[in-house]
mmCIF file of C-alpha atoms in Angstrom:
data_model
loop_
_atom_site.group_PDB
_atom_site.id
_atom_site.type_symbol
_atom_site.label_atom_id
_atom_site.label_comp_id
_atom_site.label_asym_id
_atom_site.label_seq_id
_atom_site.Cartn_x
_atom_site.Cartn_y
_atom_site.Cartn_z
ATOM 1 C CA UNK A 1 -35.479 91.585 -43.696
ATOM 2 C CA UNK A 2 -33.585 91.665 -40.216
ATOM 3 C CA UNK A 3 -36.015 93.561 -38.659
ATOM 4 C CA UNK A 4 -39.186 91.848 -39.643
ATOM 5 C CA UNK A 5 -37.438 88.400 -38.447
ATOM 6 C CA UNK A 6 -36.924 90.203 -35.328
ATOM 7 C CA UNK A 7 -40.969 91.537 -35.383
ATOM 8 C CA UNK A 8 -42.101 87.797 -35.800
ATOM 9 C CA UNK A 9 -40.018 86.335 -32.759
ATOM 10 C CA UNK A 10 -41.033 89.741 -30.789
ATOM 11 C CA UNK A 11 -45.352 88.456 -31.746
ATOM 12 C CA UNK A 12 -44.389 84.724 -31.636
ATOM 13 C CA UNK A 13 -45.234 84.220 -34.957
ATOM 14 C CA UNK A 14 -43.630 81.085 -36.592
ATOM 15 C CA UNK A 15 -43.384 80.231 -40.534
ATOM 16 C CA UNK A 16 -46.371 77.876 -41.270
ATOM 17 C CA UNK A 17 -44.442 76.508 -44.536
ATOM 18 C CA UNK A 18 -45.668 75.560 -47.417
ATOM 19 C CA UNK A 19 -45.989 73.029 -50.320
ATOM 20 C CA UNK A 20 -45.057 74.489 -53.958
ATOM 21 C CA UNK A 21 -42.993 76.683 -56.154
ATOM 22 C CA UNK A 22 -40.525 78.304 -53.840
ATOM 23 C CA UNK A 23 -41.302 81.533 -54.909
ATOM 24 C CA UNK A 24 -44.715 83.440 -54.853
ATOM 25 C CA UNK A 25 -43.817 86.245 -57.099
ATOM 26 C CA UNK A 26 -42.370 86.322 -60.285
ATOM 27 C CA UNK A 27 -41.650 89.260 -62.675
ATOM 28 C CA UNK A 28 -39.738 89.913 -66.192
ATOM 29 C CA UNK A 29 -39.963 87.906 -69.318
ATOM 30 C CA UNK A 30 -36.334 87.596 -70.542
ATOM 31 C CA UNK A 31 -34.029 85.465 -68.585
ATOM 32 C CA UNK A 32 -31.343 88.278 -67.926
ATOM 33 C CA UNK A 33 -34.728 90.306 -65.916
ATOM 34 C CA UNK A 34 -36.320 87.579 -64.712
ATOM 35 C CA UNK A 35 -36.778 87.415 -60.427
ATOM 36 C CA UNK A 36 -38.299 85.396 -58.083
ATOM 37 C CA UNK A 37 -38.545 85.965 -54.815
ATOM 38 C CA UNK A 38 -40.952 83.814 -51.730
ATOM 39 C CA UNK A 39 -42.754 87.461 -50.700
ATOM 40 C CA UNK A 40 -45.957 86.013 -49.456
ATOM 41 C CA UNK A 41 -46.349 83.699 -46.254
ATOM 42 C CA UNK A 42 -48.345 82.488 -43.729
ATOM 43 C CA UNK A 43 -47.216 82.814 -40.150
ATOM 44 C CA UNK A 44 -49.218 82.090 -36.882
ATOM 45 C CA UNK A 45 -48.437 82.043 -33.104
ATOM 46 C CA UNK A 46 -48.411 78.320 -30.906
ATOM 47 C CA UNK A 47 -51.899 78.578 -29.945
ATOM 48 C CA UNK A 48 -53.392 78.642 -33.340
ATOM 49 C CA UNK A 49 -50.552 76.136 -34.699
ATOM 50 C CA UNK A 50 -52.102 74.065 -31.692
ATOM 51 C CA UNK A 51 -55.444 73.979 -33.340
ATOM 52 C CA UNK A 52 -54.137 73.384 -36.626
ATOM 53 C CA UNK A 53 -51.346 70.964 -36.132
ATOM 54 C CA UNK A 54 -52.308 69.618 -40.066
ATOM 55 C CA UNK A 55 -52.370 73.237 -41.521
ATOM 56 C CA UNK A 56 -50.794 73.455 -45.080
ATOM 57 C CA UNK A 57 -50.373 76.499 -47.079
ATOM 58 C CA UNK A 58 -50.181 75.988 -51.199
ATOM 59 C CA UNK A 59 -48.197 78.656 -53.730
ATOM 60 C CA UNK A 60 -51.004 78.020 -56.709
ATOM 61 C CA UNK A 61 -50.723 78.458 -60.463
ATOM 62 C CA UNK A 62 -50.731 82.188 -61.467
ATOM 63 C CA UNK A 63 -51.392 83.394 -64.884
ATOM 64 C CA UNK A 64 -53.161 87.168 -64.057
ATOM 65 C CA UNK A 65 -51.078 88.550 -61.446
ATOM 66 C CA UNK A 66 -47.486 88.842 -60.018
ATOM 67 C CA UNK A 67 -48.247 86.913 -57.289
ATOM 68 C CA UNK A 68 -49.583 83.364 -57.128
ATOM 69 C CA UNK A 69 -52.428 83.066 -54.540
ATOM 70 C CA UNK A 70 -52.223 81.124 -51.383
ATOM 71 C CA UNK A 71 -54.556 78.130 -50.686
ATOM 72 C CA UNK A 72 -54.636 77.211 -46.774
ATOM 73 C CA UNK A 73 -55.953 73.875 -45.977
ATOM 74 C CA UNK A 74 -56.201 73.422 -41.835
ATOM 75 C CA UNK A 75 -57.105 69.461 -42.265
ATOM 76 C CA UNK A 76 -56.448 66.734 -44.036
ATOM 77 C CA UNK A 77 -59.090 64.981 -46.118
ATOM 78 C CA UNK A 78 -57.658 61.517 -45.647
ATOM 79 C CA UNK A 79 -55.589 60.642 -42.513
ATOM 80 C CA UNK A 80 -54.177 57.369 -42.442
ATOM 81 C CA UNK A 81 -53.871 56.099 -38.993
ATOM 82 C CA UNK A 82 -50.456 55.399 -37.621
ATOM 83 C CA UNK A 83 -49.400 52.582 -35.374
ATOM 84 C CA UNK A 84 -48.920 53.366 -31.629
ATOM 85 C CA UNK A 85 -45.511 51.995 -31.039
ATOM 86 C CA UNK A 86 -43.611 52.608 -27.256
ATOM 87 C CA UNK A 87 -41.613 55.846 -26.996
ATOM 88 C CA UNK A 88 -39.707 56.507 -22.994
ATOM 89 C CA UNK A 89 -40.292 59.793 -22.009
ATOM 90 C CA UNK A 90 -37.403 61.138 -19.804
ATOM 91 C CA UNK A 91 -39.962 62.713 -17.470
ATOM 92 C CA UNK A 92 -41.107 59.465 -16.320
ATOM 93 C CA UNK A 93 -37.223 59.209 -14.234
ATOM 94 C CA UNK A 94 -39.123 62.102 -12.081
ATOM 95 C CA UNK A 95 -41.491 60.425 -11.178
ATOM 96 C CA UNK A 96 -41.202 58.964 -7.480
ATOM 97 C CA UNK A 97 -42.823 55.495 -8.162
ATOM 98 C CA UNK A 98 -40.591 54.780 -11.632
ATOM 99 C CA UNK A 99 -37.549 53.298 -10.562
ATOM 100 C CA UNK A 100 -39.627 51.307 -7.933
ATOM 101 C CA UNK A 101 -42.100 49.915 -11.177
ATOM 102 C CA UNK A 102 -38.697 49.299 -13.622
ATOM 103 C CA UNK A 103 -37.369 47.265 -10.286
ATOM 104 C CA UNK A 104 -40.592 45.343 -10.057
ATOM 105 C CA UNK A 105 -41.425 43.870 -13.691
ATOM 106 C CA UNK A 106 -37.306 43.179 -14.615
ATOM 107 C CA UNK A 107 -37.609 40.968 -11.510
ATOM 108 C CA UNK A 108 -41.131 39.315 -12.847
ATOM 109 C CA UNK A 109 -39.927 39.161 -16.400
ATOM 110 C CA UNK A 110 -38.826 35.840 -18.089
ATOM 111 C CA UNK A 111 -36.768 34.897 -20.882
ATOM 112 C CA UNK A 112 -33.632 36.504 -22.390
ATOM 113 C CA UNK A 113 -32.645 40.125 -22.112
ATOM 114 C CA UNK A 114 -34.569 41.003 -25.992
ATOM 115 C CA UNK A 115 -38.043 38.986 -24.602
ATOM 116 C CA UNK A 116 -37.457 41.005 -20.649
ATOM 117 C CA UNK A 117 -37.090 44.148 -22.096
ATOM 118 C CA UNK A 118 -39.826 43.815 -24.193
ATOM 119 C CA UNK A 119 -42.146 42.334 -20.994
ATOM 120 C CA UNK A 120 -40.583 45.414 -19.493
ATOM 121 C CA UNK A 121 -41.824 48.433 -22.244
ATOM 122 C CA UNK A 122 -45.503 46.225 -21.771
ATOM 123 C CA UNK A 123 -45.164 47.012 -18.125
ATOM 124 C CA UNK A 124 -43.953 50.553 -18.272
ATOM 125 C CA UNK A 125 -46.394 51.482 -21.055
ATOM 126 C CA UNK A 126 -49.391 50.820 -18.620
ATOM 127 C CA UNK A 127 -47.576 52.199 -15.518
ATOM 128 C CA UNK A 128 -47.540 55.533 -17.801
ATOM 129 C CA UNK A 129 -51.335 55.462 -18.406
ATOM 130 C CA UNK A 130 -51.781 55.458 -14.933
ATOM 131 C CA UNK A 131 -49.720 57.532 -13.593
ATOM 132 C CA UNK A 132 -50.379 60.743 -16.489
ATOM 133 C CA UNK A 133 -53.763 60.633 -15.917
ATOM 134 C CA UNK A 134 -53.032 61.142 -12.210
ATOM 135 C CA UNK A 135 -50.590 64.211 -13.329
ATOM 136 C CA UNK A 136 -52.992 66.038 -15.542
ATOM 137 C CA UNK A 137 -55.080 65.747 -12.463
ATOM 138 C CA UNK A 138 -52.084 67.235 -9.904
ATOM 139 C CA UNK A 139 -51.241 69.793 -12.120
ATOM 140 C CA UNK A 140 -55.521 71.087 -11.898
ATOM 141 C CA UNK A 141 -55.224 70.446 -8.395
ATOM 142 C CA UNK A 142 -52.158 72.454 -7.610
ATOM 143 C CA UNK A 143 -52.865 75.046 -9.787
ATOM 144 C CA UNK A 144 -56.026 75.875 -8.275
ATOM 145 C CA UNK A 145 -54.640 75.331 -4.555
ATOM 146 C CA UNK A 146 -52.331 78.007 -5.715
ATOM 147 C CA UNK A 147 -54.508 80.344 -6.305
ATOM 148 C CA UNK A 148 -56.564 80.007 -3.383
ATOM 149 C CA UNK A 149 -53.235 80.375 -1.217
ATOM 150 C CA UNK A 150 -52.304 83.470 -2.587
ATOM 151 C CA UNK A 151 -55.770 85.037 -2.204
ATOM 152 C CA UNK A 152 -55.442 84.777 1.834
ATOM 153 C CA UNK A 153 -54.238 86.744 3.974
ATOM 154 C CA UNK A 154 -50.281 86.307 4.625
ATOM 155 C CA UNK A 155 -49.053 84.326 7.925
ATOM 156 C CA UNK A 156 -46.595 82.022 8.690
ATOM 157 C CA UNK A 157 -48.684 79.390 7.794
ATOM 158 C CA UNK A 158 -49.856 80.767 4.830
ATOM 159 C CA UNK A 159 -46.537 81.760 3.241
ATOM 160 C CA UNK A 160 -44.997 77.995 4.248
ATOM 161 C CA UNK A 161 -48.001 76.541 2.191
ATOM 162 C CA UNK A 162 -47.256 78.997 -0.600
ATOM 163 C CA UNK A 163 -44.339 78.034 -0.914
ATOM 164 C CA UNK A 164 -44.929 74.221 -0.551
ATOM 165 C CA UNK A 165 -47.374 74.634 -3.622
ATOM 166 C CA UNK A 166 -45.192 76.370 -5.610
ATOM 167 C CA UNK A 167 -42.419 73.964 -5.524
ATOM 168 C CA UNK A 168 -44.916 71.147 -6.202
ATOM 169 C CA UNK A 169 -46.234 72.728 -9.438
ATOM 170 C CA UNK A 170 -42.691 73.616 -10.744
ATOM 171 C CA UNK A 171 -41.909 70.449 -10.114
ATOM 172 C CA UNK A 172 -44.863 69.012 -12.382
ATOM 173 C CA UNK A 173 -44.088 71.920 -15.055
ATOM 174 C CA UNK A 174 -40.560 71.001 -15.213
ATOM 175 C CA UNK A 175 -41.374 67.156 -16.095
ATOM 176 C CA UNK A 176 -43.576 69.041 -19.276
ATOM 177 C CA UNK A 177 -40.135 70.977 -19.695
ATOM 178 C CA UNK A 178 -38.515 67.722 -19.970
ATOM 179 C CA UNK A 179 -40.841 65.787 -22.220
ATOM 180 C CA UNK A 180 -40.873 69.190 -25.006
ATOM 181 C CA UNK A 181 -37.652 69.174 -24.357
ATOM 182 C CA UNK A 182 -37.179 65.707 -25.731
ATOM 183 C CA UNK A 183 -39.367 66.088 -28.840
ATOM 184 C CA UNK A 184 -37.750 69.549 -29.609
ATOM 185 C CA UNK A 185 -34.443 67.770 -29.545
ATOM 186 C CA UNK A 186 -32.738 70.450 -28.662
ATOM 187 C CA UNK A 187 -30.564 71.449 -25.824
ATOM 188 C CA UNK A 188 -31.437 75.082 -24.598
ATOM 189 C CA UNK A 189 -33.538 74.022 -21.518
ATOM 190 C CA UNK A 190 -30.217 72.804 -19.729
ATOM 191 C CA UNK A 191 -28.702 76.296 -20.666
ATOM 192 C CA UNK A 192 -31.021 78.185 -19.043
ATOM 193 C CA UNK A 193 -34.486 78.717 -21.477
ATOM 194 C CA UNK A 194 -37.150 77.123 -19.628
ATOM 195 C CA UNK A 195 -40.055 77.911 -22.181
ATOM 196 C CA UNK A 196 -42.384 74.959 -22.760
ATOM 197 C CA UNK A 197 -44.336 77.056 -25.702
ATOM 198 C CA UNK A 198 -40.555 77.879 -27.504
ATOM 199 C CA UNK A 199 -39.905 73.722 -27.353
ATOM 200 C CA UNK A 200 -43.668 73.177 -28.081
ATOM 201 C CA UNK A 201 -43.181 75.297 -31.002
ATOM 202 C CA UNK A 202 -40.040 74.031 -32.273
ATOM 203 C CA UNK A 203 -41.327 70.551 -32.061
ATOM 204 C CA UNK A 204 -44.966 70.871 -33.838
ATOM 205 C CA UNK A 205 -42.481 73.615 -36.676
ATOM 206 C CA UNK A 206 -40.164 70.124 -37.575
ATOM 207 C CA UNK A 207 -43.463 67.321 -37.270
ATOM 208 C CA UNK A 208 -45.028 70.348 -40.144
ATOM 209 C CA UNK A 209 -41.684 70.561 -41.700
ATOM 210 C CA UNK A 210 -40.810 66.629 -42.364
ATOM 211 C CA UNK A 211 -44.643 65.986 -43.476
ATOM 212 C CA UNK A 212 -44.556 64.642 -46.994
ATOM 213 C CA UNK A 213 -47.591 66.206 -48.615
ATOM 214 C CA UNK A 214 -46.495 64.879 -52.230
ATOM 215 C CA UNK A 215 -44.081 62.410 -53.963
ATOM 216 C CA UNK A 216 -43.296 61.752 -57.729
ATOM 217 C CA UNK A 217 -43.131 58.434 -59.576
ATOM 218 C CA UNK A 218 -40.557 57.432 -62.012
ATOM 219 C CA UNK A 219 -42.542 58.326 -64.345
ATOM 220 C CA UNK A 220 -43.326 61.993 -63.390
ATOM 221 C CA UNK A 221 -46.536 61.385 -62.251
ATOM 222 C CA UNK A 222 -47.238 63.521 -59.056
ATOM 223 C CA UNK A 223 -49.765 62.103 -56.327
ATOM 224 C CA UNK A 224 -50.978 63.317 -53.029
ATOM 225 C CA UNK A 225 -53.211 60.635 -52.084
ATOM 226 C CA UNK A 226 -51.145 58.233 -49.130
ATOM 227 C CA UNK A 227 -51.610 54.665 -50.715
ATOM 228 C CA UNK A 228 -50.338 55.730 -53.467
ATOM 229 C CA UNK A 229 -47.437 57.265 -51.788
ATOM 230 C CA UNK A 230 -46.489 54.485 -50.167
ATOM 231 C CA UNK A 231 -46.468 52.776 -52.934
ATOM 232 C CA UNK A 232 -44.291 54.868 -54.092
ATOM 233 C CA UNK A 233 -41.758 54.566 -51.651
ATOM 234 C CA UNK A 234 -42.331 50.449 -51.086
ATOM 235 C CA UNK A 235 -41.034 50.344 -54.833
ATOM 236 C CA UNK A 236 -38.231 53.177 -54.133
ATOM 237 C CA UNK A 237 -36.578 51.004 -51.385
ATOM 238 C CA UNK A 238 -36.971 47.917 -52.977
ATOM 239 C CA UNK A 239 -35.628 48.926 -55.941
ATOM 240 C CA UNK A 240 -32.525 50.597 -53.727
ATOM 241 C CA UNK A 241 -31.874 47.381 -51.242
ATOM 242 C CA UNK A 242 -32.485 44.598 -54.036
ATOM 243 C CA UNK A 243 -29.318 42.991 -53.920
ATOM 244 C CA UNK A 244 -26.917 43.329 -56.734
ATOM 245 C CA UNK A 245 -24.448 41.116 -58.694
ATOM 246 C CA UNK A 246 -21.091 41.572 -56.742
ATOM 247 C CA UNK A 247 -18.024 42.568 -58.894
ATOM 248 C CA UNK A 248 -14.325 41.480 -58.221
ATOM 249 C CA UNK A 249 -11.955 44.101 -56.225
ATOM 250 C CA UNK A 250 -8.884 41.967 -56.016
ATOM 251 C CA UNK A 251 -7.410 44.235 -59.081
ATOM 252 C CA UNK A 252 -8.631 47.127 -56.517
ATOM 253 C CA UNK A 253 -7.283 45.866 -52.998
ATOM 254 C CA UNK A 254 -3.772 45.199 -54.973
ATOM 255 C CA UNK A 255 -2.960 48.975 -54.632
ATOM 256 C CA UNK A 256 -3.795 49.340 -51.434
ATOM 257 C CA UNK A 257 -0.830 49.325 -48.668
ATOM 258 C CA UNK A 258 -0.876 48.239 -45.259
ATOM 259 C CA UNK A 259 -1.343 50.714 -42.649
ATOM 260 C CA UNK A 260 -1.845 48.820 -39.462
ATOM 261 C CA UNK A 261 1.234 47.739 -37.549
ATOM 262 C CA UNK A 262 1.074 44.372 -35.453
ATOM 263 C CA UNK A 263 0.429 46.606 -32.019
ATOM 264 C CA UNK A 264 -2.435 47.968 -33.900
ATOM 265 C CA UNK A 265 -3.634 44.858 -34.741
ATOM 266 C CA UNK A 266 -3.971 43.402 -31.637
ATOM 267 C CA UNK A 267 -5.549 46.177 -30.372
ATOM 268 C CA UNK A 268 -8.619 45.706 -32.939
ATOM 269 C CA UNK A 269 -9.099 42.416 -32.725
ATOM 270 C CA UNK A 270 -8.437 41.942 -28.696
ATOM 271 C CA UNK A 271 -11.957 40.767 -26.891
ATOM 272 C CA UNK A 272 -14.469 43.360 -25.881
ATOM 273 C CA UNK A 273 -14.666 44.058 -22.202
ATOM 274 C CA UNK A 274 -17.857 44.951 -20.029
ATOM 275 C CA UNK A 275 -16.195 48.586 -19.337
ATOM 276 C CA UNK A 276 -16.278 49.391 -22.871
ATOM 277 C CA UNK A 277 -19.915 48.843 -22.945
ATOM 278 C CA UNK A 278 -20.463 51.480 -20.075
ATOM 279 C CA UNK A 279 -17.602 53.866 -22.021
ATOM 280 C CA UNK A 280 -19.358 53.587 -25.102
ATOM 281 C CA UNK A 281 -22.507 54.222 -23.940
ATOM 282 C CA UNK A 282 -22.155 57.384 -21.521
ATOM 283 C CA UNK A 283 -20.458 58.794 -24.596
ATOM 284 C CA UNK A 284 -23.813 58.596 -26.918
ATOM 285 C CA UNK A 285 -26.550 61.720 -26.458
ATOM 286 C CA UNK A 286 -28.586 60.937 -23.983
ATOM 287 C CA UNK A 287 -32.682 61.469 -25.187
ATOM 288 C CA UNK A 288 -30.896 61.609 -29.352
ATOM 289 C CA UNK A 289 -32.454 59.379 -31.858
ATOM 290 C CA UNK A 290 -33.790 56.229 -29.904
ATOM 291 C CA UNK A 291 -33.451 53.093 -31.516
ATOM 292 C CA UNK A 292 -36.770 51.306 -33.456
ATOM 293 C CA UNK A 293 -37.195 49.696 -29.501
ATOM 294 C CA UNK A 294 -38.111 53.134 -28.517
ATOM 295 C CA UNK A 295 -35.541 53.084 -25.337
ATOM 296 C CA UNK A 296 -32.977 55.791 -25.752
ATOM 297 C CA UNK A 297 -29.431 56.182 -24.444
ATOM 298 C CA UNK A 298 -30.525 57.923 -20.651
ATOM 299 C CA UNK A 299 -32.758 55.136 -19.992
ATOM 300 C CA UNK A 300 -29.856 52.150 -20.005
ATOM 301 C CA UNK A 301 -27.456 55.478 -17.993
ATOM 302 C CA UNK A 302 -29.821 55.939 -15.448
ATOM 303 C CA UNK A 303 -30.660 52.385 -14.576
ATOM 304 C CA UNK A 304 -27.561 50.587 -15.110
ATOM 305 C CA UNK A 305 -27.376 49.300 -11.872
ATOM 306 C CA UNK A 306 -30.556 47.691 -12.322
ATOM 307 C CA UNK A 307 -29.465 45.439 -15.342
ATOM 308 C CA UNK A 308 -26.459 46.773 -16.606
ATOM 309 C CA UNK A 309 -24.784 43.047 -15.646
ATOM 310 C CA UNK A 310 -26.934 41.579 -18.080
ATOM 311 C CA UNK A 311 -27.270 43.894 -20.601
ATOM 312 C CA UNK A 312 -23.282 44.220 -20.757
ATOM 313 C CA UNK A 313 -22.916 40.215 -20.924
ATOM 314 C CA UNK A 314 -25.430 40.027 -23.595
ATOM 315 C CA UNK A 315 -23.129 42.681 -25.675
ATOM 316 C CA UNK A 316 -20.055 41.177 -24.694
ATOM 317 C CA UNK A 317 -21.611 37.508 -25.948
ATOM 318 C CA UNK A 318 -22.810 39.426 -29.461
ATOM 319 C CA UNK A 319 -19.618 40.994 -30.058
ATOM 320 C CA UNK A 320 -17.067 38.274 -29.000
ATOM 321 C CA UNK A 321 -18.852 35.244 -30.366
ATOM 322 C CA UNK A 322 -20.472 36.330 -33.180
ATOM 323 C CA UNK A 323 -24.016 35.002 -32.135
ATOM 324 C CA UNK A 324 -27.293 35.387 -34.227
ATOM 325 C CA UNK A 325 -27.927 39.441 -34.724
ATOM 326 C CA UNK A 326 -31.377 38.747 -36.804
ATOM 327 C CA UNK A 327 -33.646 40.142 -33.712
ATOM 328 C CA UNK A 328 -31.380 42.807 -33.206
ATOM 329 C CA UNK A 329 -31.111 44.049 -36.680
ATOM 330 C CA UNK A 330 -34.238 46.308 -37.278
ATOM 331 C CA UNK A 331 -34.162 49.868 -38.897
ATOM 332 C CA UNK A 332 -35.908 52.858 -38.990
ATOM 333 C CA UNK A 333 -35.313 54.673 -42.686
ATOM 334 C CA UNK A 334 -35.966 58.387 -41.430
ATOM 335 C CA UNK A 335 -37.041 60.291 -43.964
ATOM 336 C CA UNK A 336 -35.664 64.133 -43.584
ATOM 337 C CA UNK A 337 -36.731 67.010 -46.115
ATOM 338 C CA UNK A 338 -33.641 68.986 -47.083
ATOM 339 C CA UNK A 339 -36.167 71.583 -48.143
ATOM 340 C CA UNK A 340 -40.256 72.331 -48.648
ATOM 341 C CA UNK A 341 -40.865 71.200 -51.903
ATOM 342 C CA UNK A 342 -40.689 67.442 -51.732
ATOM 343 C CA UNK A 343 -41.792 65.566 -55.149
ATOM 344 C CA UNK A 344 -38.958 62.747 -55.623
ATOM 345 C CA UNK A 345 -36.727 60.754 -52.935
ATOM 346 C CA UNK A 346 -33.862 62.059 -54.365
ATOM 347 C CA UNK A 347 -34.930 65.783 -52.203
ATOM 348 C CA UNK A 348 -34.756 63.502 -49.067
ATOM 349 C CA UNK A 349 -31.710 62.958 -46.255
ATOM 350 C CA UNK A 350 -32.051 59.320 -45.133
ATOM 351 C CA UNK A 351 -31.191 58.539 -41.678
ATOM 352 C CA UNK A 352 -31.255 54.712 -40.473
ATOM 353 C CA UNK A 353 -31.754 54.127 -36.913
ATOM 354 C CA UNK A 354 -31.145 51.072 -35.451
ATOM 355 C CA UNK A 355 -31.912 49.709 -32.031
ATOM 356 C CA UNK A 356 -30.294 50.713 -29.272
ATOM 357 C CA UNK A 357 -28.386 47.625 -29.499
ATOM 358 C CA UNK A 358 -27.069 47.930 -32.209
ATOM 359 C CA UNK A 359 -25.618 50.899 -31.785
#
């Protein structure tokens, strides 16, 4: 099994996954001889996966052989179109013009720091139109300057220019490093891998892997069909939020001792400081898990000096004085598939993520 692992990652080939039975063959009839093993898959390289991001492979109902047939789908029959909401991309701190644009609306905007940082992910939203159509068009342009370079005839001149364009087109590759890099979530580029098609691959593998092709009522009844699988979960979470009759833990709390000496004690409850802000946050991953305002941890780092004053007295005025949280108290529920087959909630990690503020 070792060495055909090592035969797929030598061809690039990649698990397509699949919705199911686990297993696609099955032999004995007695419960003491009975095996089942997952023997037959699909697998396909990042091009093809790139033409068939919606691809789904299905272990059918077998009655006539050992093996269950497999049913690939490469699209959907019903899509249901998903809301554009604002997402930073850390390659936009490459670009020349970005810390310039970021300077330029936060002095225009209005308002508290909640309506300016909205006014500001308005502002940055259309700078980023502009300014990846103009990349997609460098990266053509450079590309092809390239390879008329390298086609003449070597001279000073010539090798200077070669080398001008090279660095120029690394430079645009590494900001498509960076943005993979950041969808991947993970950390080898920094280590020393710098292949876009591994984090490309990686990052269309999970978006395949946390699709929910099927969900279960309480009832049993299975459905594919997406309104009724959001109805599905609507009812799931309100059922799991709805808030309950409180019971009485005095009885409880009565056998619990005191751990926390005075000193302690005035250590917890002293008043928050503005260096604790800038502590807590260079401690937090940098591009991990943005908050539901789409603005993770490197963008507040990197551009602290622009408003870290007032984002730090806005935090110190939440935490001291115990102002009104309701704007800042939004969730993502995440759900994460702890494995393939998917019919109830209960085969589901749930991760909450908050704003960035709230964390």
């Amino acid at each position: 099994m070792e060495a055909f692992r090592n035969a797929l990652e030598d061809c690039q080939l990649v698990d397509v996954g699949y919705t199911g039975n686990w297993f696609t063959w099955e032999r004995g009839n007695l419960p003491e001889t009975n095996i089942r093993e997952r023997l037959d898959r699909g697998v396909a390289n990042v091009h093809w996966m790139s033409m068939f991001p919606e691809t789904n492979i299905q272990h059918l109902v077998h009655s006539t052989s050992d093996h269950c047939p497999l049913l690939i789908t490469t699209t959907k029959e019903e899509k249901r179109k998903r809301w554009e909401t604002f997402r930073f991309k850390a390659w936009w701190l490459m670009e020349e013009t970005f810390e310039t644009e970021v300077q330029s609306i936060w002095e225009s905007a209005s308002g508290d720091l909640i309506q300016k940082l909205e006014y500001l992910k308005s502002g940055l939203g259309k700078w980023a139109s502009r300014i990846g159509r103009l990349r997609n068009w460098k990266k053509k342009y450079l590309t092809s300057k390239l390879a008329a370079v390298m086609e003449a005839e070597r001279t000073d001149d010539n090798l200077a220019e070669l080398i001008d364009t090279k660095l120029q087109l690394n430079f645009e590759i590494d900001k498509d490093e960076s943005y993979w890099e950041q969808r991947a979530r993970v950390n080898w580029l920094r280590l020393g891998d710098r292949n876009t098609a591994f984090f490309y691959s990686v990052t269309t593998q999970k978006r395949r892997q946390n699709c929910i092709h099927k969900l279960q009522d309480p009832d049993g009844r299975s459905t594919d069909v997406q309104q009724e699988m959001a109805e599905i979960a609507k009812n799931y979470f309100q059922s799991l939020f709805k808030a309950k009759e409180r019971g009485h833990f005095e009885h409880i709390l009565t056998g619990v001792n005191r751990c926390i000496s005075e000193e302690d004690n005035r250590c917890l409850v002293r008043p928050f400081i503005k260096e604790e802000i800038w502590e807590a946050l260079t401690s937090m991953g940098a591009t991990k898990a943005p908050g539901e305002d789409g603005l993770p941890t490197i963008f507040f780092q990197k551009l602290w000096h622009i408003f870290g004053n007032e984002v730090s007295s806005f935090c110190i005025q939440q935490l001291n004085r115990g102002m009104e949280v309701t704007r800042l108290n939004t969730t993502h529920i995440v759900l994460i598939p702890k494995k393939y087959i998917q019919p109830t909630f209960h085969t589901f990690d749930q991760s909450v993520y908050a704003m960035s503020f709230t964390k």
